[in-house]
Coordinates of C-alpha atoms and ligand atoms in Angstrom, one line a residue:
X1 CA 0.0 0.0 0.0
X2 CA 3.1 2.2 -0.4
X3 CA 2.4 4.2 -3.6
X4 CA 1.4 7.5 -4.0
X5 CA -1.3 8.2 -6.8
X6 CA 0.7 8.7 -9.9
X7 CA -0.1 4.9 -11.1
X8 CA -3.6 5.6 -11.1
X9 CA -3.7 8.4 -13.6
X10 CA -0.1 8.9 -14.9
X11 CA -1.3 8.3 -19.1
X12 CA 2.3 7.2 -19.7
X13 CA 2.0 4.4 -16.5
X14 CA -1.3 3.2 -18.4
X15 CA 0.6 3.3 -22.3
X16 CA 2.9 0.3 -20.3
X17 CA 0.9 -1.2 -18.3
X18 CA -2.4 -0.9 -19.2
X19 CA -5.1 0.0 -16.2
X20 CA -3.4 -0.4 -12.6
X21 CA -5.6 -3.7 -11.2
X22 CA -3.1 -5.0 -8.9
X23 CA -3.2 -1.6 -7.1
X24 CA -6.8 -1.5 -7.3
X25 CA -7.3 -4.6 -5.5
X26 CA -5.3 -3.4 -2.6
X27 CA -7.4 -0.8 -1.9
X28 CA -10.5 -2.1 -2.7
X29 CA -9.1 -4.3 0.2
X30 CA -7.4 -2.0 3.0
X31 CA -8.3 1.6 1.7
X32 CA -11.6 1.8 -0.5
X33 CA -11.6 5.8 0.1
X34 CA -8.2 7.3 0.5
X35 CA -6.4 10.6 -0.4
X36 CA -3.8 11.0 -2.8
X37 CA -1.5 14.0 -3.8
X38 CA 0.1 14.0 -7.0
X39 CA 2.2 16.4 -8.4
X40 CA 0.8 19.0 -10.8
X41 CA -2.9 18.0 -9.9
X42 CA -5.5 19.0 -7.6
X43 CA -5.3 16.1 -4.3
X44 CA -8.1 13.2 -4.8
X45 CA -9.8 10.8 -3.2
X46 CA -10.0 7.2 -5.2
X47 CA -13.1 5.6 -4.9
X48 CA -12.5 2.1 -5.8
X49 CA -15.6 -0.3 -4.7
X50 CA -18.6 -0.7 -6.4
X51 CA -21.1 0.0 -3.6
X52 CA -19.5 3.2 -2.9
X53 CA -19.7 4.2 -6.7
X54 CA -23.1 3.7 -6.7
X55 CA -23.9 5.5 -3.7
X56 CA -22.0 8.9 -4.8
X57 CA -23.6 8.4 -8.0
X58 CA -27.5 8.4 -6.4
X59 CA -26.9 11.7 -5.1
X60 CA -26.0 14.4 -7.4
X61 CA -26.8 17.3 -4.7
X62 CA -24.0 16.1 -2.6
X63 CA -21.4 14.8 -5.5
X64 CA -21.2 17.3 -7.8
X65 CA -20.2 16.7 -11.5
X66 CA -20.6 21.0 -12.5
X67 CA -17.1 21.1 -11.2
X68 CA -15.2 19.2 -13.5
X69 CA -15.3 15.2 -14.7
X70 CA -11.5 15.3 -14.6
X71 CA -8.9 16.1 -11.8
X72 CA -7.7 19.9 -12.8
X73 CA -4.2 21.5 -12.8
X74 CA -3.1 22.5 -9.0
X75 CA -2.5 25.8 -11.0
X76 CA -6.3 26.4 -12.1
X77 CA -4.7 29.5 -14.2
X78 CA -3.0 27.1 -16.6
X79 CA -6.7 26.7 -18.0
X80 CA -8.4 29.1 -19.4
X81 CA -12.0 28.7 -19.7
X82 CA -13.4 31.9 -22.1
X83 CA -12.5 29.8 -25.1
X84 CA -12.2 26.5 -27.0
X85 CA -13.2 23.5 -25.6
X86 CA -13.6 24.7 -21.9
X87 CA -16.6 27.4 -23.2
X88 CA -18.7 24.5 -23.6
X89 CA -21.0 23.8 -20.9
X90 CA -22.1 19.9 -21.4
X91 CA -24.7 17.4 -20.2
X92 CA -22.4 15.5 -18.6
X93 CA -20.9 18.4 -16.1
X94 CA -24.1 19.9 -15.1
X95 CA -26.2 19.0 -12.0
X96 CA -29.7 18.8 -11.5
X97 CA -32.1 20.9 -11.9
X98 CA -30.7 22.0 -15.0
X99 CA -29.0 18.7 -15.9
X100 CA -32.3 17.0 -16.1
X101 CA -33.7 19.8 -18.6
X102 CA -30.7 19.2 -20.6
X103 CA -30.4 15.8 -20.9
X104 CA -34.6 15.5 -22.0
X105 CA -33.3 17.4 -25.3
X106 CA -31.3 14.3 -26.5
X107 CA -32.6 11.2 -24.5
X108 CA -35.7 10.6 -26.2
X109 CA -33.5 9.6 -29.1
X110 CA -31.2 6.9 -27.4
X111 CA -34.1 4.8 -26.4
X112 CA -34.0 0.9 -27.9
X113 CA -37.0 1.9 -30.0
X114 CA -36.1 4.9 -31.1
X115 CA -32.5 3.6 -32.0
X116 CA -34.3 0.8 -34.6
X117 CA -34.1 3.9 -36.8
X118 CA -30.2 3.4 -37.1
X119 CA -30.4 -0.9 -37.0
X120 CA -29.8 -0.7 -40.7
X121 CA -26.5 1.6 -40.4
X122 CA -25.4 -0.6 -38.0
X123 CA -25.9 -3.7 -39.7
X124 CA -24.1 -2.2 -43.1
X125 CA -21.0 -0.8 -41.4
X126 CA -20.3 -4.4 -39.2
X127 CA -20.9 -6.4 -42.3
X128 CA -18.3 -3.9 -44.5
X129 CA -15.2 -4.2 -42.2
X130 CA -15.9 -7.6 -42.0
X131 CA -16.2 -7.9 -45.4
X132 CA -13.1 -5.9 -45.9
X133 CA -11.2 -7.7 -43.8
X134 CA -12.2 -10.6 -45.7
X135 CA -11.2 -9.2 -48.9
X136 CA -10.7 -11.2 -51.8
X137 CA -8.6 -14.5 -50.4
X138 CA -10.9 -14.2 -46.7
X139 CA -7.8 -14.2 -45.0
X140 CA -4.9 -11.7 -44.0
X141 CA -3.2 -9.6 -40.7
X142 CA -5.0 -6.5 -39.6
X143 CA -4.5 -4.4 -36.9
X144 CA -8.2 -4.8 -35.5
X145 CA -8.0 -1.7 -33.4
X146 CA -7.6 0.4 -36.4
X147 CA -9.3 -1.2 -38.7
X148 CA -12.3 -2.5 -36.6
X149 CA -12.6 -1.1 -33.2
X150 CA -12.1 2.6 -34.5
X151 CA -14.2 2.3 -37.2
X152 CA -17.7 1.1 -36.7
X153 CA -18.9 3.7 -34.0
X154 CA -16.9 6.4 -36.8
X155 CA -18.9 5.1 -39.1
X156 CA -22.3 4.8 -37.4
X157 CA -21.9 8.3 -35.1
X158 CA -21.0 10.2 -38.6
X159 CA -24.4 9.0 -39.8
X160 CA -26.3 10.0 -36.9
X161 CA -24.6 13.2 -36.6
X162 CA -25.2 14.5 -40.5
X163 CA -21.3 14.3 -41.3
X164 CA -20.3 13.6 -44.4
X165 CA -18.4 10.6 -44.9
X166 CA -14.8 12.5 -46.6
X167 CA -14.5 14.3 -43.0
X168 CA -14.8 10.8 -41.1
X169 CA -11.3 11.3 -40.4
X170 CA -10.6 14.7 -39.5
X171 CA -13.3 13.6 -36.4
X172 CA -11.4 11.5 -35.5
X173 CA -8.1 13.2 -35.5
X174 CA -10.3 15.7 -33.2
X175 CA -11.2 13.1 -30.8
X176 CA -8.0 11.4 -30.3
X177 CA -6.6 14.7 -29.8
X178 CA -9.0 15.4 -27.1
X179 CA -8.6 12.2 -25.1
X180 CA -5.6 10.9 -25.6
X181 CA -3.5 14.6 -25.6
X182 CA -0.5 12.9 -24.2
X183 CA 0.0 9.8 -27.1
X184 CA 2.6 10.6 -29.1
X185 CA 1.0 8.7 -32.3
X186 CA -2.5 9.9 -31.2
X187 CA -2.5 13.2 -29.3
X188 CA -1.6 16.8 -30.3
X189 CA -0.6 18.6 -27.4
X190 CA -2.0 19.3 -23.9
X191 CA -2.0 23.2 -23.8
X192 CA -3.9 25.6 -23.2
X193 CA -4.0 26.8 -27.2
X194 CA -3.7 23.2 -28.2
X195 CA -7.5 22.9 -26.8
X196 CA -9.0 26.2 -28.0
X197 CA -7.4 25.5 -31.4
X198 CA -9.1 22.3 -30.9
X199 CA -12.1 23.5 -30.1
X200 CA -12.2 26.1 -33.2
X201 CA -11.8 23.2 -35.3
X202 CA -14.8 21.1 -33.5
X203 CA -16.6 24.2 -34.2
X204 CA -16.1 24.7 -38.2
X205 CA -16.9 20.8 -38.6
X206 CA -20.1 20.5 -36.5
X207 CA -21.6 24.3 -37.3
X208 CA -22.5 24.1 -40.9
X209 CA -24.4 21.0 -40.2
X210 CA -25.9 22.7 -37.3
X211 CA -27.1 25.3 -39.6
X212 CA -28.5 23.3 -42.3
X213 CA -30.7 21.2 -39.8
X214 CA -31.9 24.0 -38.6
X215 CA -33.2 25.1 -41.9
X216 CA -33.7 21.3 -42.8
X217 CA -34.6 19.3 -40.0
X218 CA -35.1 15.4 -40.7
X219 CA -35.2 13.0 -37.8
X220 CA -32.2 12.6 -37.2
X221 CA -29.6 12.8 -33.6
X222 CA -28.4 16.2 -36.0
X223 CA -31.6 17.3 -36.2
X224 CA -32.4 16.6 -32.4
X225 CA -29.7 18.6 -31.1
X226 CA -29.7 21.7 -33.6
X227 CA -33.5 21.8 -33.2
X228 CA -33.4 20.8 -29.2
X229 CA -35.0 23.4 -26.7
X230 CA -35.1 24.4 -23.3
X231 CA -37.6 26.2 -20.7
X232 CA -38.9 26.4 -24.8
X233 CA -36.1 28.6 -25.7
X234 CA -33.7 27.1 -28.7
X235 CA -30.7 26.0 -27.5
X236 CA -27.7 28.8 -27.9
X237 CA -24.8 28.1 -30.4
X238 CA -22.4 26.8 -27.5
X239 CA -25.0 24.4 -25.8
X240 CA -25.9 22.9 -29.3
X241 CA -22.0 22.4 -30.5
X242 CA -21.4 21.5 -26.6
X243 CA -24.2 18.9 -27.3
X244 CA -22.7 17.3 -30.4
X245 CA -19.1 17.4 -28.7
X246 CA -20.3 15.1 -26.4
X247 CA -22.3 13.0 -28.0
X248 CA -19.2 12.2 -29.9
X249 CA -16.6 11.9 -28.4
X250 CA -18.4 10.2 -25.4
X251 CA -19.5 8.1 -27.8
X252 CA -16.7 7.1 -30.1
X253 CA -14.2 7.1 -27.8
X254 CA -15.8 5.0 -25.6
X255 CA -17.2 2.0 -27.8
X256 CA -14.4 1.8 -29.9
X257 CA -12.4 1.3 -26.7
X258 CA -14.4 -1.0 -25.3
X259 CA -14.8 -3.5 -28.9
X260 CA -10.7 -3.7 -29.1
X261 CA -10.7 -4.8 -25.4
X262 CA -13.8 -7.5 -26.1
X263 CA -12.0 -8.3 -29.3
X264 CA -8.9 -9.3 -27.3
X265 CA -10.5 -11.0 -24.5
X266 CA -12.3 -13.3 -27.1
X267 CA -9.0 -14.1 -28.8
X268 CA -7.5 -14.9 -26.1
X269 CA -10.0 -16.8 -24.7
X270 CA -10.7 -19.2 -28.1
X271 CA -13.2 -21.1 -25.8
X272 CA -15.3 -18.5 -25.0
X273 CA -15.7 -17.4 -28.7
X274 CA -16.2 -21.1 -29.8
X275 CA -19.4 -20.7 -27.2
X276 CA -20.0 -18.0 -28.7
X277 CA -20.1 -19.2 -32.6
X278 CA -22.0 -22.4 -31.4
X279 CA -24.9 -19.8 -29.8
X280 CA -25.5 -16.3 -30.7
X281 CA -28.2 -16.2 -28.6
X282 CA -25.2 -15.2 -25.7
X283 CA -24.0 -12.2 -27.7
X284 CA -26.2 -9.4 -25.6
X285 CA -24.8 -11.5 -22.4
X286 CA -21.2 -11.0 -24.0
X287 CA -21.6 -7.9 -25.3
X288 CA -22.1 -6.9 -21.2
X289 CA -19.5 -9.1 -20.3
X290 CA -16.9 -7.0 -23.1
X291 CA -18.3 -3.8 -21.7
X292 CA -17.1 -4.9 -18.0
X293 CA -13.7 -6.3 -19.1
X294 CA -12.8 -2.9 -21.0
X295 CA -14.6 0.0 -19.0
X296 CA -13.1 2.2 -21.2
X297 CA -14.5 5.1 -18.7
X298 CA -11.6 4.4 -16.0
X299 CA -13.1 7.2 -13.6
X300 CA -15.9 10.2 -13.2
X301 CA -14.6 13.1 -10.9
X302 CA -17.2 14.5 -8.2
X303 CA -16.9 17.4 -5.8
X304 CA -18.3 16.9 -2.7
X305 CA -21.0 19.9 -2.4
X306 CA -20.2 19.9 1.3
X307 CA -18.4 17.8 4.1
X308 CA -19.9 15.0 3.3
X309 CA -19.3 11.5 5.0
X310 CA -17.8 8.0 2.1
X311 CA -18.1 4.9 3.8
X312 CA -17.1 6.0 6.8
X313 CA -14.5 8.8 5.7
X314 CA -15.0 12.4 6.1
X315 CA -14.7 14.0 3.2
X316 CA -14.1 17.9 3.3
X317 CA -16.5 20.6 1.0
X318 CA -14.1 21.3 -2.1
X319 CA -12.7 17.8 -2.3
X320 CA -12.5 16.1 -5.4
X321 CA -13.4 12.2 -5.5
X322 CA -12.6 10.1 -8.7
X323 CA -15.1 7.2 -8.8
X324 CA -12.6 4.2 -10.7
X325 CA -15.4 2.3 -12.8
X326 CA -12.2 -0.3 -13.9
X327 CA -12.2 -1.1 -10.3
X328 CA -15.5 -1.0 -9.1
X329 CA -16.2 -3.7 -12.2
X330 CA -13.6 -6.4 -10.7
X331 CA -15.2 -5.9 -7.1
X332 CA -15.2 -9.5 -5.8
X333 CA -17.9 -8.4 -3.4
X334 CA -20.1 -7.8 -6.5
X335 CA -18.8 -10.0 -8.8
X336 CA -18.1 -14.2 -8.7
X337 CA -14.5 -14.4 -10.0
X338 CA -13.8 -11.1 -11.3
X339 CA -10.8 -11.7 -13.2
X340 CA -12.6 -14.3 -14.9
X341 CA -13.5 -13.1 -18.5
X342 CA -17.2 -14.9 -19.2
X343 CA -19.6 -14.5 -21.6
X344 CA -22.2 -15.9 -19.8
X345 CA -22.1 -14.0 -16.7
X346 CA -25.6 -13.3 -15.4
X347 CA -26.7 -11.5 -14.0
X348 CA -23.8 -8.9 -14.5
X349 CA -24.2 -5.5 -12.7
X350 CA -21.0 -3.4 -14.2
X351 CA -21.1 -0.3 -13.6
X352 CA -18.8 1.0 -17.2
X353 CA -22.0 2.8 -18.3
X354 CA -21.9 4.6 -15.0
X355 CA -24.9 4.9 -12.4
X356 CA -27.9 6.9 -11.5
X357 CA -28.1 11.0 -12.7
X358 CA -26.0 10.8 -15.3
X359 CA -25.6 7.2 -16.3
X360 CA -24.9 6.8 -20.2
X361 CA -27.1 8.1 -22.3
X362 CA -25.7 6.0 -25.0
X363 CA -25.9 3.0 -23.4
X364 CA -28.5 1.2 -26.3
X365 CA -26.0 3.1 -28.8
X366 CA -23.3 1.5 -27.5
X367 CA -24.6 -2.3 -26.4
X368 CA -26.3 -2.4 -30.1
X369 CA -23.6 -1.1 -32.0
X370 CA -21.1 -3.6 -30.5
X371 CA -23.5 -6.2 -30.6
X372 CA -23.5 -5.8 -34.4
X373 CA -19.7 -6.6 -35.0
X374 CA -19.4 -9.4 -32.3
X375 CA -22.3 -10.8 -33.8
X376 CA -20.7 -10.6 -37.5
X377 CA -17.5 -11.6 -35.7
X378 CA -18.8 -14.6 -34.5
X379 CA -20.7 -15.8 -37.7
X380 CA -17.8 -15.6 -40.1
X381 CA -14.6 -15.8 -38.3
X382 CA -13.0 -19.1 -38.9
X383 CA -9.7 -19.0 -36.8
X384 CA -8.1 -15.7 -35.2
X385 CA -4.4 -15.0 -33.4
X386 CA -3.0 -12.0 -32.1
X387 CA 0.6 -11.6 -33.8
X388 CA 2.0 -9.1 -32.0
X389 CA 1.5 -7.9 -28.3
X390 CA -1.3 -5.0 -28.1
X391 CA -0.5 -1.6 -27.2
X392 CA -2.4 0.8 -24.9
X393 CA -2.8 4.4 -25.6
X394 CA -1.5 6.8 -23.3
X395 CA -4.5 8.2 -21.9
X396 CA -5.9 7.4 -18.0
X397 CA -8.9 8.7 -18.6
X398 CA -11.1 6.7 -21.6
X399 CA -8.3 3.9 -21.6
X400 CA -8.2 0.9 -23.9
X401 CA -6.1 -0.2 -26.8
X402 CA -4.6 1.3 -29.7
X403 CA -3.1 -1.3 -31.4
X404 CA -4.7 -5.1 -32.0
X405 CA -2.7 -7.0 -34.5
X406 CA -4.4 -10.2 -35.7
X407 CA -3.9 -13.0 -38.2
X408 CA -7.3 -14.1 -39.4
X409 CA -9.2 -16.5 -41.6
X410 CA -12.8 -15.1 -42.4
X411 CA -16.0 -16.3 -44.4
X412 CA -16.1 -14.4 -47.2
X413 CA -20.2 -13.6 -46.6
Ligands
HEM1 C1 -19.0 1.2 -24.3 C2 -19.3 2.5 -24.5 C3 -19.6 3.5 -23.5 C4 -19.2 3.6 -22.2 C5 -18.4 2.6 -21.4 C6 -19.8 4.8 -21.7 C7 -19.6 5.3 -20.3 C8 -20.3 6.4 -19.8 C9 -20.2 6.7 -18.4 C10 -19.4 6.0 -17.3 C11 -21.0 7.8 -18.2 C12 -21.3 8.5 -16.9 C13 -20.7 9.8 -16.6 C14 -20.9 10.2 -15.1 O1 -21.6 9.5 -14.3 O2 -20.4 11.3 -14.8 C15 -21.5 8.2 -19.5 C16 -22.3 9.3 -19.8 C17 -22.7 9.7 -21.1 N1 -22.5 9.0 -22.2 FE1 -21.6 7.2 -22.4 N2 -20.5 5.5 -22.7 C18 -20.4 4.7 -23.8 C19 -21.0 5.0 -25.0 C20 -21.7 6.1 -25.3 C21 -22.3 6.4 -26.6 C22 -22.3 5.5 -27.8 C23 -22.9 7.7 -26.5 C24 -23.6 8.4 -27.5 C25 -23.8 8.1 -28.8 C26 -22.7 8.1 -25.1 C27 -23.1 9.3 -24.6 C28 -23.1 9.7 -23.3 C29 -23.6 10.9 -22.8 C30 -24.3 12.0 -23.6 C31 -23.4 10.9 -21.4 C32 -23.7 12.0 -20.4 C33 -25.0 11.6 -19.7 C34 -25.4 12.6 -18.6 O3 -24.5 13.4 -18.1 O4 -26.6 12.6 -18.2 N3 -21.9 7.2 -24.4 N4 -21.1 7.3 -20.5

């Protein structure tokens, strides 16, 4: 238990290593809430069990998200909020009552019936990269981050956000640059004018389309958000772009994060895919069980609202508390086995789509989009081998893979 908290967030640490389980256990063990300093940010609390996750999580008056969702700088001047990325006041760092308001604007959207709108997209991208991989021969080396995992949310967010396919990848240049600013191969720089030049160029992507659903609305998530209103007054230019931003990035991020990680585990675990291939009835069971293995969200910062008591710690007014999803999601007081990847756990209460106020809007989004290339996985892959050892990104806060290579063999339909 003699480490200070560098492990637990240093992006370079994670690039290594990948996320810090060992450590997590301990303190899941001796110290479920303790207080770290690290050097250039603000001191936290880790919150590492499940049960206390959820708790913080139920009450949004006393953990507040408005704050922040990310430790800041000790030196709160090295940001500077007037412009860029940090003008944008988002869903996901509000608190009730306005967080409810502003969440009603995109939520009717993400529900499983409304999302059959989008089952067709889905479908078509999973069965292209398949079929690309496939290719001419049906077999081949890939690097399935890259050419999988990255692409199918890309693919299926573009569509739902109105962008046209040619700027596919200057989004995602954007949203690697946002969450993984410290990855040499991925980021592009972590300061200050790094973001607002970032945030400039978030702004002459999304606004144009913005514009024109506002003169031509259809139904879709582009034409929700440039349309949404609140109190019945439109949505101002920030809030709207703020909107997209999230829906995004928390989006793409996020899922293709979590499909690498799922796409390892089930390579590395032939047994469980062979299950799998034999009964595709398991796939929403797996696609859980994936979700879990990866939590690509490693943590959600709170401030507590005032002193304010965490299984039996006093927490001060001010303090910040990161809530580790990783580690709430191998809880053995929660979970039979946690280390134990299984694509039959039931039932399977992870906690990677968060809990309570703000838990994931996207969560359908996410559970059907991956569903669609395990699914297409399952059906046509004929033998798969990693060839090379993965590589994380450097990034401790939406963590996963960047790099998956693979030999494969694949049905060609
Ligand atoms: C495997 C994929 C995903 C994971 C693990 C994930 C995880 C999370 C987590 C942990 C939160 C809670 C934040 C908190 O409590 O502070 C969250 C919120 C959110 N997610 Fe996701 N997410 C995923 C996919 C998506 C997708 C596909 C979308 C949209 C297309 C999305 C949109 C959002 C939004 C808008 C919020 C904010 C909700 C609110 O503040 O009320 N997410 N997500």
């Amino acid at each position: 238990m003699d480490f200070d908290g560098i492990p637990l967030l240093d992006p370079q640490i994670y690039a290594q290593q990948g996320p810090p389980h060992d450590l997590w256990t301990d303190l899941r063990e001796k110290a479920p809430v303790r207080r770290f300093e690290v050097p250039i940010l603000e001191p936290f609390w880790a919150i590492t069990r499940h049960a206390d996750i959820c708790s913080i999580s139920r009450q949004p008056d006393k953990f507040l998200s408005a704050p922040g969702i990310t430790p800041l700088p000790k030196d709160q001047g090295l940001i500077d909020r007037s412009q860029g990325i940090g003008a944008m006041r988002v869903v996901i760092n509000m608190d009730p009552p306005e967080h409810r308001k502003v969440r009603k604007v995109a939520s009717p959207w993400f529900t499983p019936r409304a999302l059959q709108s989008i089952d067709a997209a889905v479908d078509a991208s999973a069965r292209q990269l398949v079929d690309d991989l496939a290719g001419k021969t049906g077999e081949g080396e890939a690097d399935f981050a890259t050419e999988v995992a990255v692409r199918h949310p890309l693919r299926i967010l573009a569509t739902a956000l109105g962008v046209p396919r040619e700027q596919e990848p200057k989004i995602l240049e954007l949203s690697n640059r946002l969450f993984a600013p410290d990855d040499d191969e991925l980021g592009g720089g972590t300061q200050p004018e790094d973001f607002q030049k970032l945030g400039m160029e978030f702004l002459e992507l999304f606004l144009p389309i913005i514009e024109d659903r506002r003169k031509h609305p259809t139904g879709d998530l582009a034409s929700v958000l440039a349309n949404g209103q609140i109190d019945g007054q439109p949505m101002g230019p920030m809030e709207t772009l703020g909107y997209y931003l999230i829906v995004f990035n928390a989006g793409h991020d996020t899922t293709k994060n979590s499909l690498a990680g799922g796409m390892r585990a089930l390579i590395e675990h032939p047994e469980q895919f062979e299950r799998l291939r034999r009964d595709p009835s398991l796939i929403p069971l797996a696609v859980e069980e994936i979700t879990r293995w990866s939590s690509p969200v490693n943590y959600m910062k709170r401030t507590a609202a005032r002193d304010v008591v965490v299984n039996g710690q006093k927490i001060p007014e001010g303090d910040a508390l990161l809530m580790f999803y990783g580690s709430a999601n191998r809880d053995e007081a929660v979970f039979d086995d946690p280390f134990r990847f299984d694509i039959t756990r039931n039932p399977n209460r992870h906690i990677a789509f968060g809990y309570g106020e703000h838990f994931c809007m996207g969560a359908h989004f996410a559970r059907r989009s991956q569903a669609a290339i395990v699914s297409e996985l399952a059906r046509r892959v004929e033998h798969w081998e990693l060839i090379g050892e993965p590589e994380w990104i450097a990034a401790s806060f939406v963590v996963g893979l960047k790099h998956l290579p693979v030999r494969y063999k694949i049905a060609r339909s």
